[in-house]
Amino acid sequence: MRSLLSGIAGVALVGSAVLAQQRPADSSHSPRLPYQDPGKPLDARVDDLLSRLTLDEKVGLVHANGKFRAGGVARLGVPHLWTADGPQGVREELGVDSWSPAGWTSDFATAMPVGMALASTWNVDLAEAYGGTVGDEARARGKHVILGPALNIQRTPLNGRTYDYLGEDPWLAGRMTVAYVKGMQAEQTIACLKHYAANNQEKDRGTIDVQVDERALREIYLPAFEAGVREGGALAVMGGYNKIRGEHACHNDYLLNQVLKREWGFRGAVISDWSGTHDTRDAALKGLDLEMGTGKPYDQYFLAAPFLAGVKNGTFPMAVLDDKVRRNLRMLFASGAMDGRRPGTINTKAHQDVARAVATEGIVLLKNQSVGKRPAVLPLDVSKLKTIAVIGDNATRRFAAGGFAAGVKAFHEITALDGIVARVGGRADVIFSQGYRQPEASRSGPRDATGVGTSELTAASPEESKALADRAVDAARRADAVVFVGGLAHQAGGDDEGVDRRDLALTAHQDKLIARIVAANPRTAVVLIAGSPVDMTAWIAKTPAVMQAWYGGSEAGHAIAAVVFGDVSPSGKLPCTFPKSLRDSPAHAAGDARHYPGQGGKVFYDEGLLVGYRWNDAKAVEPLFPFGHGIGYTRFQYAGLQAKLTAAADGPSATLTLQLTNVGARDGAEVVQAYVRPVKPPVMRPDKELKAFAKVLVKPGETKTVTLTLGPRAFAYYAPDAKAWRVAAGRYELLVGASARDIRLTGGVDVTTSTLLK
Ligand code: BGC
């Protein structure tokens, strides 16, 4: 106990209930029974414990007995399994049986940047540190499972949860997922991949029936989950609210039994999204292992009394129940809950450093031009400025609690204004003007089964808006440089759970305001704090500098200041295409309900594989900013691409090498991206697809050799006829560059034999 307390000393005391959860199941005696022996293999312990459980106890392990709690067999010293949201920090404590906050004072956590910020770093080491940080804090808070990472592919930028996810590309999302899971599970906290699968919109999320063809499912929507399971070793997967091809994702024989468990060999537990279970028979037989999101009386739900009755009367075989119990127990044992977990820590300096590094590397500098004869607007040089105007409601807002389930009660959150003021340190005057007011959102309506409820928005009146805008334009005129901090509010209608955005527009007439501010002072940099792309048509051409800062968590303001003032060269790259308009985005191209948000309860993914940049390539649609785009304060030269193919019985692989030189004047990191283009494919293939990347730090004048490897899957497509991945013989171009639209080097390899991958 001493070490546990010292782990959190100086931060806050965690409630005694939490401490109790972390105590070893049987700390006072040496292990007596096989399941109590940490020296035995995990599965042997699971089997031993299973053999000692009564039927009632077994069924008690496959459904919730609290909003975020399940299991527990006091008689055998088995603790409850505690879950918590996720993914960007441990959520505040809710009442055991309700969605209402429990009102603790010790349930804070480090707010990590949102998923899109993490994905923008393209830095797998940071993703691992991120998962590790949340995992460590989960232990300190007595949670065994974190409900994250969230990794649904961005099909539409309107999806209210775009911010939570990892972008539009399966390879990038997969790499970040694997690293996150490894980092978290190394900290004795189970990662739960969500929301499996094709949960790509919040509108009608509980009923919408996704019609997606097999190749799009396998090549776009599943690979990041597959990687999280097969390479990351995730021990939990959460089913989505949506249906796929007529069957609910939480009990979907194809997705769960056939693909996840049989094909990928998943040995962990499938957890329902909260209230995502709809039927006992389906839940029993179609792959669900733990029903969550229910309320009192907990034994009245699908995988509770009705399931028990079905096992008793032989409708459901005992083997079905035993399999579910085993999977749930694996999570519990793997989390160390049976043996006394290592003490966890919360909001340490190390955690803050990870949050800050992710926030900083996640910032994407979209544009940075000179104004007249003067140099590029960014970075700002404090020594040359007398007055800096910081304009915008988002500069003083805190976002960590936004987004409902993903919200975190942050111990601290540095706003953009805080960060800028601290960085300027009195060397120049910083004047702040609110400029606009985000609509106030309140979740005043009744909560639905998922806890989200309805929201009301109150916008500023035209008079208030005009007065705020006039004052801001005046401040801009008086300043030597302007940092406009705009974006969305991470609340209903703008990056929030349960509600999609209506369109891509910025809130609160920011469009007009930005145009006026840039006209008043051309030395303006726009910082966008938003979790998804926004429409920039009204002002982008005349605005010299724009950066996407996402929601950066506890350390957001420090990260923004570091980039604005040039303490680092920005190195983030977009994990999704920023379209010029909604119609340039595949789900919205036809502008009909069939493709979004659905018609007659079904939404049709007719674009198939052409999601994100694959669409832009196929339809020759010019994006506002392409996938993979992001500039820094230095420049890189790419040279000397060489590609070497190795043919093997299990498919071809290739090694690419190239020389990357920093030809600018300062340190910088570049994300080198490799895309594969099949030249004459026997089936329809996207023009090119990201299949490898590396983030490399290079000093000015230095040249580094970058090596990228492509495995057999990099060349393969999913062949539904063979129910397997196939590499077709033929030529493959290898395109290496700084974004999907900035290819610097082209090479190629010839694959001589077709292979069906195992
Ligand atoms: C969300 C999940 C979340 C769960 C528990 C659901 O509404 O979709 O992502 O983990 O609630 O809060």
mmCIF file of C-alpha atoms and ligand atoms in Angstrom, residues 68 84-86 91 94 99 147 161 164 194-195 199 202 205 238 241 273-274 404-405 450-452 497, ligand 1:
data_model
loop_
_atom_site.group_PDB
_atom_site.id
_atom_site.type_symbol
_atom_site.label_atom_id
_atom_site.label_comp_id
_atom_site.label_asym_id
_atom_site.label_seq_id
_atom_site.Cartn_x
_atom_site.Cartn_y
_atom_site.Cartn_z
ATOM 1 C CA PHE A 68 -18.890 0.819 -16.192
ATOM 2 C CA ALA A 84 -13.559 3.653 -18.277
ATOM 3 C CA ASP A 85 -13.593 5.893 -21.306
ATOM 4 C CA GLY A 86 -11.210 6.628 -23.207
ATOM 5 C CA ARG A 91 -12.904 9.734 -17.864
ATOM 6 C CA LEU A 94 -19.661 8.484 -12.858
ATOM 7 C CA TRP A 99 -24.572 8.544 -16.190
ATOM 8 C CA LEU A 147 -12.460 2.090 -23.913
ATOM 9 C CA ARG A 161 -16.735 11.828 -33.716
ATOM 10 C CA ASP A 164 -11.859 10.848 -31.791
ATOM 11 C CA LYS A 194 -13.744 0.683 -30.922
ATOM 12 C CA HIS A 195 -16.177 0.829 -32.624
ATOM 13 C CA ASN A 199 -19.458 2.975 -37.308
ATOM 14 C CA GLU A 202 -23.328 9.507 -35.388
ATOM 15 C CA ARG A 205 -26.010 5.548 -35.048
ATOM 16 C CA MET A 238 -16.118 -2.906 -28.685
ATOM 17 C CA TYR A 241 -24.012 0.752 -32.439
ATOM 18 C CA ASP A 273 -21.139 -0.458 -26.927
ATOM 19 C CA TRP A 274 -23.234 0.930 -24.130
ATOM 20 C CA PHE A 404 -19.178 13.431 -24.089
ATOM 21 C CA ALA A 405 -17.707 9.930 -23.539
ATOM 22 C CA THR A 450 -26.477 5.849 -24.408
ATOM 23 C CA GLY A 451 -26.417 8.748 -21.968
ATOM 24 C CA VAL A 452 -26.037 11.410 -24.609
ATOM 25 C CA GLU A 497 -20.720 12.315 -29.770
HETATM 26 C C1 BGC B 1 -19.808 5.447 -26.867
HETATM 27 C C2 BGC B 1 -18.570 4.659 -26.542
HETATM 28 C C3 BGC B 1 -18.262 4.766 -25.088
HETATM 29 C C4 BGC B 1 -19.469 4.287 -24.289
HETATM 30 C C5 BGC B 1 -19.282 4.373 -22.792
HETATM 31 C C6 BGC B 1 -20.960 5.122 -25.946
HETATM 32 O O1 BGC B 1 -21.966 6.063 -26.056
HETATM 33 O O2 BGC B 1 -20.179 5.219 -28.197
HETATM 34 O O3 BGC B 1 -17.483 5.126 -27.291
HETATM 35 O O4 BGC B 1 -17.130 4.038 -24.769
HETATM 36 O O5 BGC B 1 -20.583 5.082 -24.611
HETATM 37 O O6 BGC B 1 -19.299 5.688 -22.376
#
